[in-house]
Amino acid sequence: MRITNNTMTYNFLNGLNKSLDREYKLQEQLSDGQIIHRPSDDPTKVVRSLRFNTSLTLNTQYIQNAQDAQSWMQTTDGAMSDFSSIMISIKEKVVQASNGSNSQEAVQTIADDIDGMINQVINIGNTKIGDRYIFAGQQDKSTPFTRTGDTITYNGDTNKISMPIQPGVVSPDQDSVNLTGEDVFGANMSILNNLIAIKQHLQSGTKADQTWLSETGLSTLDTDHSQILKAQTQIGSRMSMYDMAKNMLDAQNTTITQDLASNSDLDIPKAVTDLKTNENVYKTALQAGAKIMQLSLADFLN
Amino acid sequence: MSSTFGGLNIVGRGLTAQQVSLETVGHNIANGNTVGYSRQSVNLVTTNPQSGFGANGTYQTGTGVNISSITRARDTFVDKQMWKESSSLGYGQTMEYSLGKIEGVFQEPSDTGVQTVLNQFWTSLQTLSTNASDEGTRTTVRQRGVEVVNAIQHAGQQLQDLVTDINSTLEIKVDDINQITNEISGLNRQIVNVETGGTDHANDLRDRRDTLVDQLSKMVNIVVSEDKTGSYNIQTSGIPLVIDSTSQKLTTVSTTDPTYGYAIENVVAVGSTQSINFTNGEVKGLLDGRDSKQAGVRGYLDQLNTVSQFLLQDFNDVHKAGFGTDNISGRNFFGADGTDYTTWTPSDGESWISELKVNSLITDPVNGLSKIAAKTLSTQGRASGDNAVLLGNRLKTDIRPILGDASLDSYYSSLIATLGVQSQDIQRQTDNQQTLIDQITNWRESTAGVNMDEEMTNMIKFQKGYNAAARVMTTMDEMLDKLINSTGTVGR
């Protein structure tokens, strides 16, 4: 094929441009360590990247939910333990009051102690986490237990608070994290009413009351305490389920992050090597072109 | 017997021929870098010989050299190939450009694209589901909803801006085409004038005309045929652009897109109303980039429109089934309050995208937050987030017929994947086409290009020829001098 000067320059410039194009792409990748910057760079990787990002968002949210659930249930658990200790103290006091060796005044003093403990129970029942009441069901912004005189009203409801940790619909059997007032204290706050009844008997302090206390009082206290312990166990098992789930979610998080990185992160050593190679190619092309393009017959005629 | 002064004529012709050849070499060198120039060479022929009478009869003496023509070195086959492939290159480059801009609109993968905004909206709905009585989480849901609307409408607006760009570029291209065809028709006339008689070649004029046809072929697909008088007749998609010394002007007519309300410009021949159906070239690239429902702005606007429709219909369905904290259901989250979007259809100039907004009841600063329907039953308390979970599911994983039996996530990833594949493919095609054009350019250059070394050699050749002829002239001059001045002066 006949070669002219223009052929040489045209091809020289084309080759240079191709070389610079490769360098430009490498530079773009090295500047942020990512392989893909636009869908056309690698469509399959981009779609995978979108999917991984979505999975990561889901996973992060569920981890957050699990953490919120854990702190809610831990607070609940703490409160339940407090209830349990108070029930034990009340029982001790009632045993003391009903052993038959106390005067009426002594029994009435014990009544005041019990009254104080009932108030403590109500305070613990109104525990908040953040600004949400943990025993109020779904009415978590209104104080669940209020006492006027000897009437204790429950202002919450019986619904469950769900913190889902997997896709799908809410199912309170699996993802509820709270105990409502009824779960803790029985229907119509029976446990609280029993405590009030015990306090009233103590306040009146007669022998008949003391007998009542030693028979009915103590047995209701036992039943009520077991109920509180049962509710606490419920929360405990839900808590361990959430702990397991959170561990799984954490492990998944690591996997997804790794997948995301291996999909779109740049292999930096390879890219730098490619860049250096390309630079050499570019330099060689420039040198070769410079030498050839300058010569012509005119240089040798005189 | 030959004539006395005939020899001078022979040498004289020789001098002229060498001089013209040298001038042509000069012309070639001077135009070595001119775009579209084909090197010219002088074709020398011997003049008719003369009969002389000699001992055995007649003998033929030569009478010198003459210039029969100056022709350019050009391969018309390669030219035709170049014009065909240029159109494809023009098409590919324009489509590559517009798809690249569409990629810029969607900005994936990044932290600022539509996918991230949708993910954030989903996250806010999930947080709402676990803490629905909190004002903060409700505010976040409202805010993220607004962001979704903004992201979608912004993308829609950018796509429409691209349409405006394309329209104005189209007008410029049409002006360019008109200018070129006008010049070609002028050159046609000049070339026909020069070449009447059938013996002359209008080399430089033809070079200029071919360069103009190169430019034209990149813009539109053309069919070039040369008639007997030397005129180019150029047609595109059945419409004649240049016939002899007349050219057909093109212009643009404007209509409005019924759905989105933007102006659409089409190319017509002046005096006709029918749009020209180009099959290749930059102009077709612009038209496809704008109007194609698969790979153009229109197609991607349609997909955004479907996403907006999904939000206004399917997402709202779930929201309407839920209750706000005021125990009222049936409210839209997106769109105007009270409108039933399952029966609403956009009128002229309206689209689902333009209708998309967060319900003004919800954005109302006084009581808007309570209108977000997070619970599924009115008997549930303030902290119930069951409907928020359903809203999140609808946004992410529910398969809906309006999205082609896919979830919103799948639909959007398909959109991005298709965009990526189309863009990558057109880049590949354009690169291939460019390589082909490079090859054709080299072929053309090989035939028609000026090689400096060749011209230098020719220069020496003609210079020596001229010198030798001049030498002979001097010799003949001395001989004649002897004859004229020194013969018949015996004894003087």
Tab-separated table of N, CA, C and O in Angstrom, chain A residues 1-7 10-11 14 18 36-43 46-47 49-51 53-54 57-58 61-62 65 68 131-132 137-141 157 159-164 167-170 295-298 301, chain B residues 32-33 39 103 108-109 115 119 122-123 126-127 129-131 133-134 379-384 386 389-390 393 396 409 413 416-417 420-421 423-424 427 434 438 441-443 445-447 449-454 456-457 459-460:
chain	number	residue	atom	x	y	z
A	1	MET	N	0.844	-1.189	0.000
A	1	MET	CA	0.000	0.000	0.000
A	1	MET	C	0.882	1.243	0.000
A	1	MET	O	1.902	1.280	0.672
A	2	ARG	N	0.491	2.201	-0.786
A	2	ARG	CA	1.272	3.438	-0.859
A	2	ARG	C	1.022	4.258	0.402
A	2	ARG	O	-0.119	4.510	0.787
A	3	ILE	N	2.092	4.669	1.039
A	3	ILE	CA	1.976	5.420	2.286
A	3	ILE	C	2.329	6.872	2.026
A	3	ILE	O	3.318	7.156	1.365
A	4	THR	N	1.509	7.776	2.534
A	4	THR	CA	1.815	9.205	2.375
A	4	THR	C	2.067	9.815	3.757
A	4	THR	O	1.850	9.182	4.785
A	5	ASN	N	2.518	11.062	3.745
A	5	ASN	CA	2.797	11.729	5.018
A	5	ASN	C	1.537	11.845	5.873
A	5	ASN	O	1.569	11.681	7.087
A	6	ASN	N	0.426	12.120	5.189
A	6	ASN	CA	-0.813	12.275	5.950
A	6	ASN	C	-1.224	10.976	6.619
A	6	ASN	O	-1.767	10.985	7.727
A	7	THR	N	-0.988	9.849	5.927
A	7	THR	CA	-1.300	8.555	6.552
A	7	THR	C	-0.537	8.426	7.862
A	7	THR	O	-1.094	8.018	8.884
A	10	TYR	N	-1.943	10.847	10.541
A	10	TYR	CA	-3.284	10.442	10.945
A	10	TYR	C	-3.238	9.239	11.887
A	10	TYR	O	-3.856	9.229	12.953
A	11	ASN	N	-2.449	8.237	11.468
A	11	ASN	CA	-2.373	7.048	12.318
A	11	ASN	C	-1.641	7.321	13.620
A	11	ASN	O	-1.990	6.782	14.672
A	14	ASN	N	-4.155	8.941	15.857
A	14	ASN	CA	-5.131	7.940	16.312
A	14	ASN	C	-4.583	7.084	17.435
A	14	ASN	O	-5.223	6.872	18.465
A	18	LYS	N	-5.866	6.746	21.324
A	18	LYS	CA	-6.298	5.489	21.946
A	18	LYS	C	-5.550	5.292	23.254
A	18	LYS	O	-6.120	4.891	24.272
A	36	ILE	N	-16.723	1.018	38.494
A	36	ILE	CA	-17.845	1.481	37.682
A	36	ILE	C	-18.268	2.883	38.093
A	36	ILE	O	-18.456	3.169	39.264
A	37	HIS	N	-18.418	3.738	37.089
A	37	HIS	CA	-18.879	5.086	37.354
A	37	HIS	C	-20.160	5.413	36.632
A	37	HIS	O	-20.771	6.428	36.887
A	38	ARG	N	-20.530	4.595	35.694
A	38	ARG	CA	-21.770	4.818	34.952
A	38	ARG	C	-22.234	3.463	34.454
A	38	ARG	O	-21.430	2.532	34.334
A	39	PRO	N	-23.537	3.333	34.200
A	39	PRO	CA	-24.059	2.013	33.836
A	39	PRO	C	-23.330	1.370	32.668
A	39	PRO	O	-23.168	0.155	32.623
A	40	SER	N	-22.830	2.191	31.704
A	40	SER	CA	-22.238	1.568	30.527
A	40	SER	C	-20.854	1.002	30.806
A	40	SER	O	-20.329	0.245	30.010
A	41	ASP	N	-20.245	1.356	31.936
A	41	ASP	CA	-18.928	0.796	32.227
A	41	ASP	C	-19.013	-0.718	32.349
A	41	ASP	O	-18.135	-1.430	31.892
A	42	ASP	N	-20.053	-1.200	32.995
A	42	ASP	CA	-20.230	-2.654	33.104
A	42	ASP	C	-21.647	-2.912	33.597
A	42	ASP	O	-21.887	-2.938	34.803
A	43	PRO	N	-22.600	-3.085	32.699
A	43	PRO	CA	-24.007	-3.131	33.127
A	43	PRO	C	-24.304	-4.209	34.149
A	43	PRO	O	-25.040	-3.967	35.103
A	46	VAL	N	-23.156	-3.137	37.512
A	46	VAL	CA	-23.967	-2.053	38.057
A	46	VAL	C	-25.244	-2.598	38.676
A	46	VAL	O	-25.640	-2.209	39.773
A	47	VAL	N	-25.876	-3.542	37.978
A	47	VAL	CA	-27.118	-4.108	38.524
A	47	VAL	C	-26.820	-4.842	39.822
A	47	VAL	O	-27.551	-4.695	40.814
A	49	SER	N	-24.415	-4.178	41.822
A	49	SER	CA	-24.126	-3.155	42.817
A	49	SER	C	-25.417	-2.587	43.391
A	49	SER	O	-25.542	-2.381	44.604
A	50	LEU	N	-26.404	-2.332	42.526
A	50	LEU	CA	-27.690	-1.828	43.014
A	50	LEU	C	-28.339	-2.822	43.960
A	50	LEU	O	-28.850	-2.457	45.017
A	51	ARG	N	-28.309	-4.118	43.557
A	51	ARG	CA	-28.930	-5.140	44.412
A	51	ARG	C	-28.225	-5.221	45.760
A	51	ARG	O	-28.861	-5.306	46.804
A	53	ASN	N	-26.505	-2.933	47.254
A	53	ASN	CA	-26.801	-1.750	48.064
A	53	ASN	C	-28.156	-1.865	48.735
A	53	ASN	O	-28.329	-1.495	49.886
A	54	THR	N	-29.135	-2.378	47.949
A	54	THR	CA	-30.465	-2.571	48.535
A	54	THR	C	-30.404	-3.559	49.683
A	54	THR	O	-30.955	-3.320	50.762
A	57	THR	N	-28.973	-1.934	52.633
A	57	THR	CA	-29.915	-1.041	53.309
A	57	THR	C	-30.881	-1.831	54.172
A	57	THR	O	-31.115	-1.484	55.334
A	58	LEU	N	-31.443	-2.899	53.578
A	58	LEU	CA	-32.356	-3.746	54.355
A	58	LEU	C	-31.670	-4.263	55.597
A	58	LEU	O	-32.191	-4.170	56.713
A	61	GLN	N	-31.016	-1.698	58.282
A	61	GLN	CA	-32.240	-1.325	58.980
A	61	GLN	C	-32.663	-2.405	59.963
A	61	GLN	O	-33.058	-2.118	61.091
A	62	TYR	N	-32.554	-3.683	59.533
A	62	TYR	CA	-32.969	-4.749	60.435
A	62	TYR	C	-32.041	-4.834	61.642
A	62	TYR	O	-32.477	-5.148	62.752
A	65	ASN	N	-33.242	-2.226	63.887
A	65	ASN	CA	-34.456	-2.706	64.564
A	65	ASN	C	-34.110	-3.677	65.676
A	65	ASN	O	-34.666	-3.604	66.777
A	68	ASP	N	-32.729	-1.816	68.596
A	68	ASP	CA	-33.811	-1.141	69.331
A	68	ASP	C	-34.597	-2.146	70.148
A	68	ASP	O	-34.927	-1.897	71.315
A	131	ASP	N	-38.538	8.418	75.002
A	131	ASP	CA	-39.754	9.067	75.474
A	131	ASP	C	-40.954	8.156	75.271
A	131	ASP	O	-42.084	8.622	75.145
A	132	ARG	N	-40.684	6.846	75.240
A	132	ARG	CA	-41.781	5.898	75.045
A	132	ARG	C	-41.955	5.058	76.296
A	132	ARG	O	-40.979	4.557	76.858
A	137	GLY	N	-48.324	-0.745	75.826
A	137	GLY	CA	-48.835	-1.262	74.554
A	137	GLY	C	-48.539	-0.255	73.458
A	137	GLY	O	-47.460	0.335	73.421
A	138	GLN	N	-49.522	-0.003	72.583
A	138	GLN	CA	-49.262	0.908	71.483
A	138	GLN	C	-49.584	2.359	71.804
A	138	GLN	O	-49.450	3.235	70.975
A	139	GLN	N	-50.054	2.614	73.020
A	139	GLN	CA	-50.273	4.010	73.401
A	139	GLN	C	-49.059	4.489	74.156
A	139	GLN	O	-49.141	4.891	75.324
A	140	ASP	N	-47.907	4.426	73.495
A	140	ASP	CA	-46.669	4.584	74.238
A	140	ASP	C	-46.328	6.009	74.592
A	140	ASP	O	-45.256	6.294	75.096
A	141	LYS	N	-47.196	6.946	74.264
A	141	LYS	CA	-46.886	8.317	74.679
A	141	LYS	C	-47.740	8.757	75.854
A	141	LYS	O	-47.646	9.888	76.312
A	157	ASP	N	-52.944	0.193	76.093
A	157	ASP	CA	-53.806	-0.799	75.453
A	157	ASP	C	-53.125	-2.162	75.448
A	157	ASP	O	-52.103	-2.363	76.098
A	159	ASN	N	-52.145	-3.827	72.661
A	159	ASN	CA	-51.496	-4.166	71.386
A	159	ASN	C	-50.008	-4.331	71.565
A	159	ASN	O	-49.411	-3.832	72.514
A	160	LYS	N	-49.443	-5.049	70.586
A	160	LYS	CA	-48.020	-5.335	70.663
A	160	LYS	C	-47.217	-4.357	69.812
A	160	LYS	O	-47.676	-3.922	68.755
A	161	ILE	N	-46.010	-4.052	70.272
A	161	ILE	CA	-45.081	-3.254	69.457
A	161	ILE	C	-44.195	-4.237	68.706
A	161	ILE	O	-43.522	-5.066	69.326
A	162	SER	N	-44.212	-4.144	67.354
A	162	SER	CA	-43.420	-5.087	66.571
A	162	SER	C	-42.191	-4.414	66.006
A	162	SER	O	-42.259	-3.292	65.531
A	163	MET	N	-41.075	-5.112	66.086
A	163	MET	CA	-39.865	-4.588	65.430
A	163	MET	C	-39.369	-5.683	64.492
A	163	MET	O	-38.631	-6.573	64.897
A	164	PRO	N	-39.806	-5.652	63.253
A	164	PRO	CA	-39.483	-6.769	62.363
A	164	PRO	C	-38.000	-6.808	62.007
A	164	PRO	O	-37.356	-5.766	61.893
A	167	PRO	N	-37.915	-9.400	55.984
A	167	PRO	CA	-38.950	-8.873	55.097
A	167	PRO	C	-40.257	-9.633	55.290
A	167	PRO	O	-40.267	-10.738	55.809
A	168	GLY	N	-41.362	-9.024	54.897
A	168	GLY	CA	-42.649	-9.693	55.049
A	168	GLY	C	-43.540	-8.861	55.918
A	168	GLY	O	-43.258	-7.703	56.206
A	169	VAL	N	-44.663	-9.426	56.330
A	169	VAL	CA	-45.596	-8.636	57.137
A	169	VAL	C	-45.289	-8.825	58.605
A	169	VAL	O	-44.554	-9.713	59.018
A	170	VAL	N	-45.910	-7.946	59.384
A	170	VAL	CA	-45.740	-7.977	60.829
A	170	VAL	C	-46.485	-9.172	61.391
A	170	VAL	O	-47.624	-9.435	61.033
A	295	LEU	N	11.412	13.303	9.075
A	295	LEU	CA	12.326	13.083	7.958
A	295	LEU	C	11.603	13.220	6.638
A	295	LEU	O	10.453	12.831	6.510
A	296	SER	N	12.266	13.792	5.650
A	296	SER	CA	11.779	13.708	4.283
A	296	SER	C	12.967	13.908	3.370
A	296	SER	O	14.051	14.259	3.817
A	297	LEU	N	12.729	13.703	2.111
A	297	LEU	CA	13.820	13.787	1.146
A	297	LEU	C	14.427	15.182	1.137
A	297	LEU	O	15.624	15.350	0.883
A	298	ALA	N	13.575	16.160	1.431
A	298	ALA	CA	14.047	17.543	1.356
A	298	ALA	C	15.249	17.788	2.261
A	298	ALA	O	16.087	18.638	1.969
A	301	LEU	N	18.455	16.886	0.161
A	301	LEU	CA	18.828	17.571	-1.077
A	301	LEU	C	19.485	18.871	-0.719
A	301	LEU	O	19.124	19.538	0.228
B	32	GLY	N	-0.421	19.658	0.149
B	32	GLY	CA	-0.236	18.374	0.823
B	32	GLY	C	-1.105	18.224	2.047
B	32	GLY	O	-1.524	17.118	2.392
B	33	ASN	N	-1.405	19.330	2.734
B	33	ASN	CA	-2.196	19.237	3.951
B	33	ASN	C	-3.628	19.708	3.780
B	33	ASN	O	-4.366	19.815	4.745
B	39	ARG	N	-3.849	14.238	-5.195
B	39	ARG	CA	-2.670	14.697	-5.926
B	39	ARG	C	-2.939	14.660	-7.421
B	39	ARG	O	-3.642	13.806	-7.947
B	103	GLU	N	-27.331	8.721	30.948
B	103	GLU	CA	-26.657	8.091	32.087
B	103	GLU	C	-26.353	9.124	33.151
B	103	GLU	O	-26.463	8.872	34.354
B	108	GLU	N	-26.232	6.504	38.352
B	108	GLU	CA	-26.049	5.257	39.110
B	108	GLU	C	-24.757	4.625	38.659
B	108	GLU	O	-24.417	4.720	37.495
B	109	PRO	N	-24.013	3.904	39.455
B	109	PRO	CA	-24.256	3.748	40.878
B	109	PRO	C	-23.604	4.880	41.663
B	109	PRO	O	-22.481	5.249	41.399
B	115	GLN	N	-32.008	5.479	43.158
B	115	GLN	CA	-32.068	4.255	43.965
B	115	GLN	C	-31.808	4.571	45.433
B	115	GLN	O	-32.489	4.071	46.323
B	119	ASN	N	-34.238	4.029	48.576
B	119	ASN	CA	-33.812	3.246	49.743
B	119	ASN	C	-34.005	4.027	51.033
B	119	ASN	O	-34.442	3.487	52.049
B	122	TRP	N	-37.555	4.021	52.015
B	122	TRP	CA	-37.911	2.735	52.608
B	122	TRP	C	-37.435	2.661	54.050
B	122	TRP	O	-38.158	2.207	54.944
B	123	THR	N	-36.186	3.102	54.278
B	123	THR	CA	-35.639	3.068	55.642
B	123	THR	C	-36.517	3.893	56.575
B	123	THR	O	-36.809	3.473	57.705
B	126	GLN	N	-39.566	1.983	57.476
B	126	GLN	CA	-39.261	0.920	58.424
B	126	GLN	C	-39.108	1.482	59.836
B	126	GLN	O	-39.593	0.898	60.806
B	127	THR	N	-38.395	2.624	59.936
B	127	THR	CA	-38.235	3.222	61.260
B	127	THR	C	-39.598	3.635	61.803
B	127	THR	O	-39.876	3.489	62.993
B	129	SER	N	-42.287	2.114	61.272
B	129	SER	CA	-43.034	0.934	61.703
B	129	SER	C	-42.687	0.534	63.125
B	129	SER	O	-43.493	-0.062	63.820
B	130	THR	N	-41.459	0.851	63.577
B	130	THR	CA	-41.123	0.452	64.946
B	130	THR	C	-41.394	1.565	65.940
B	130	THR	O	-41.373	1.340	67.136
B	131	ASN	N	-41.637	2.776	65.468
B	131	ASN	CA	-41.780	3.886	66.399
B	131	ASN	C	-42.762	4.888	65.830
B	131	ASN	O	-42.426	6.022	65.579
B	133	SER	N	-45.306	6.465	66.962
B	133	SER	CA	-45.890	7.589	67.677
B	133	SER	C	-44.921	8.748	67.769
B	133	SER	O	-45.255	9.811	68.254
B	134	ASP	N	-43.699	8.541	67.268
B	134	ASP	CA	-42.684	9.577	67.412
B	134	ASP	C	-42.823	10.610	66.299
B	134	ASP	O	-42.901	10.283	65.129
B	379	THR	N	-58.377	0.440	65.679
B	379	THR	CA	-58.350	0.103	67.096
B	379	THR	C	-56.929	0.063	67.637
B	379	THR	O	-56.727	-0.053	68.835
B	380	GLN	N	-55.936	0.176	66.740
B	380	GLN	CA	-54.579	0.093	67.241
B	380	GLN	C	-54.151	1.424	67.831
B	380	GLN	O	-54.769	2.446	67.608
B	381	GLY	N	-53.075	1.362	68.609
B	381	GLY	CA	-52.624	2.563	69.298
B	381	GLY	C	-51.726	3.414	68.408
B	381	GLY	O	-51.457	3.090	67.259
B	382	ARG	N	-51.232	4.505	68.964
B	382	ARG	CA	-50.419	5.433	68.192
B	382	ARG	C	-49.125	4.818	67.706
B	382	ARG	O	-48.561	5.255	66.728
B	383	ALA	N	-48.640	3.817	68.482
B	383	ALA	CA	-47.331	3.282	68.130
B	383	ALA	C	-47.419	2.128	67.148
B	383	ALA	O	-46.420	1.508	66.841
B	384	SER	N	-48.601	1.839	66.625
B	384	SER	CA	-48.702	0.730	65.688
B	384	SER	C	-48.118	1.134	64.349
B	384	SER	O	-48.492	2.163	63.797
B	386	ASP	N	-47.908	-1.192	61.702
B	386	ASP	CA	-48.130	-2.321	60.789
B	386	ASP	C	-48.298	-1.856	59.347
B	386	ASP	O	-47.786	-2.475	58.423
B	389	VAL	N	-45.094	-1.028	57.641
B	389	VAL	CA	-44.374	-2.183	57.096
B	389	VAL	C	-44.926	-2.539	55.715
B	389	VAL	O	-44.183	-2.800	54.767
B	390	LEU	N	-46.271	-2.502	55.608
B	390	LEU	CA	-46.875	-2.816	54.311
B	390	LEU	C	-46.474	-1.795	53.255
B	390	LEU	O	-46.221	-2.134	52.100
B	393	ASN	N	-43.063	-2.635	52.169
B	393	ASN	CA	-43.069	-3.794	51.267
B	393	ASN	C	-43.526	-3.397	49.879
B	393	ASN	O	-42.951	-3.805	48.878
B	396	LYS	N	-40.812	-1.803	48.017
B	396	LYS	CA	-39.600	-2.517	47.679
B	396	LYS	C	-39.829	-3.864	47.024
B	396	LYS	O	-39.206	-4.189	46.039
B	409	ASP	N	-38.002	-2.192	42.865
B	409	ASP	CA	-36.553	-2.380	42.827
B	409	ASP	C	-36.120	-3.034	41.525
B	409	ASP	O	-35.190	-2.585	40.863
B	413	SER	N	-33.857	-1.437	38.554
B	413	SER	CA	-32.574	-2.025	38.129
B	413	SER	C	-32.612	-2.401	36.661
B	413	SER	O	-31.604	-2.276	35.961
B	416	ILE	N	-31.876	0.675	34.664
B	416	ILE	CA	-30.456	1.023	34.657
B	416	ILE	C	-29.662	0.028	33.833
B	416	ILE	O	-28.752	0.394	33.086
B	417	ALA	N	-30.004	-1.264	33.962
B	417	ALA	CA	-29.265	-2.276	33.202
B	417	ALA	C	-29.433	-2.037	31.713
B	417	ALA	O	-28.469	-2.074	30.943
B	420	GLY	N	-27.430	0.866	30.637
B	420	GLY	CA	-26.014	0.532	30.592
B	420	GLY	C	-25.671	-0.286	29.364
B	420	GLY	O	-24.692	-0.010	28.669
B	421	VAL	N	-26.509	-1.288	29.074
B	421	VAL	CA	-26.223	-2.148	27.928
B	421	VAL	C	-26.317	-1.361	26.628
B	421	VAL	O	-25.461	-1.478	25.753
B	423	SER	N	-25.919	1.848	26.171
B	423	SER	CA	-24.812	2.785	26.063
B	423	SER	C	-23.514	2.061	25.732
B	423	SER	O	-22.753	2.487	24.856
B	424	GLN	N	-23.283	0.953	26.406
B	424	GLN	CA	-22.057	0.208	26.156
B	424	GLN	C	-22.028	-0.302	24.717
B	424	GLN	O	-21.012	-0.249	24.029
B	427	GLN	N	-21.326	2.402	22.210
B	427	GLN	CA	-19.915	2.782	22.250
B	427	GLN	C	-19.082	1.784	21.461
B	427	GLN	O	-18.194	2.162	20.693
B	434	GLN	N	-15.516	3.608	13.817
B	434	GLN	CA	-14.392	4.539	13.692
B	434	GLN	C	-13.183	3.825	13.111
B	434	GLN	O	-12.473	4.372	12.266
B	438	ASP	N	-11.264	4.744	9.773
B	438	ASP	CA	-9.808	4.951	9.714
B	438	ASP	C	-9.215	4.176	8.559
B	438	ASP	O	-8.360	4.671	7.811
B	441	THR	N	-10.123	5.741	5.311
B	441	THR	CA	-9.326	6.959	5.138
B	441	THR	C	-7.930	6.612	4.656
B	441	THR	O	-7.371	7.280	3.775
B	442	ASN	N	-7.359	5.545	5.208
B	442	ASN	CA	-6.018	5.153	4.785
B	442	ASN	C	-5.985	4.723	3.327
B	442	ASN	O	-5.062	5.051	2.578
B	443	TRP	N	-7.023	3.984	2.916
B	443	TRP	CA	-7.103	3.574	1.506
B	443	TRP	C	-7.141	4.795	0.597
B	443	TRP	O	-6.462	4.884	-0.416
B	445	GLU	N	-6.228	7.806	1.268
B	445	GLU	CA	-4.969	8.525	1.360
B	445	GLU	C	-3.908	7.827	0.516
B	445	GLU	O	-3.069	8.453	-0.130
B	446	SER	N	-3.976	6.509	0.513
B	446	SER	CA	-2.991	5.750	-0.241
B	446	SER	C	-3.072	6.091	-1.728
B	446	SER	O	-2.054	6.197	-2.406
B	447	THR	N	-4.291	6.258	-2.238
B	447	THR	CA	-4.432	6.591	-3.655
B	447	THR	C	-4.183	8.074	-3.898
B	447	THR	O	-3.451	8.455	-4.805
B	449	GLY	N	-3.258	10.651	-1.692
B	449	GLY	CA	-2.458	11.520	-0.833
B	449	GLY	C	-1.151	11.957	-1.469
B	449	GLY	O	-0.652	11.339	-2.417
B	450	VAL	N	-0.598	13.013	-0.939
B	450	VAL	CA	0.663	13.551	-1.442
B	450	VAL	C	1.787	12.992	-0.593
B	450	VAL	O	1.753	13.096	0.621
B	451	ASN	N	2.762	12.375	-1.244
B	451	ASN	CA	3.947	11.885	-0.533
B	451	ASN	C	5.089	12.831	-0.832
B	451	ASN	O	5.504	12.967	-1.984
B	452	MET	N	5.610	13.483	0.165
B	452	MET	CA	6.632	14.514	-0.031
B	452	MET	C	7.848	13.979	-0.765
B	452	MET	O	8.413	14.644	-1.651
B	453	ASP	N	8.242	12.761	-0.400
B	453	ASP	CA	9.444	12.204	-1.046
B	453	ASP	C	9.215	12.031	-2.536
B	453	ASP	O	10.075	12.349	-3.366
B	454	GLU	N	8.004	11.540	-2.872
B	454	GLU	CA	7.652	11.361	-4.282
B	454	GLU	C	7.728	12.678	-5.026
B	454	GLU	O	8.285	12.785	-6.131
B	456	MET	N	9.340	15.360	-4.203
B	456	MET	CA	10.715	15.819	-4.285
B	456	MET	C	11.422	15.148	-5.446
B	456	MET	O	12.167	15.778	-6.211
B	457	THR	N	11.223	13.850	-5.569
B	457	THR	CA	11.854	13.108	-6.664
B	457	THR	C	11.368	13.634	-8.002
B	457	THR	O	12.164	13.851	-8.923
B	459	MET	N	10.261	16.497	-8.576
B	459	MET	CA	10.797	17.841	-8.748
B	459	MET	C	12.167	17.779	-9.400
B	459	MET	O	12.457	18.511	-10.353
B	460	ILE	N	13.020	16.860	-8.880
B	460	ILE	CA	14.362	16.711	-9.461
B	460	ILE	C	14.246	16.271	-10.914
B	460	ILE	O	14.926	16.798	-11.800
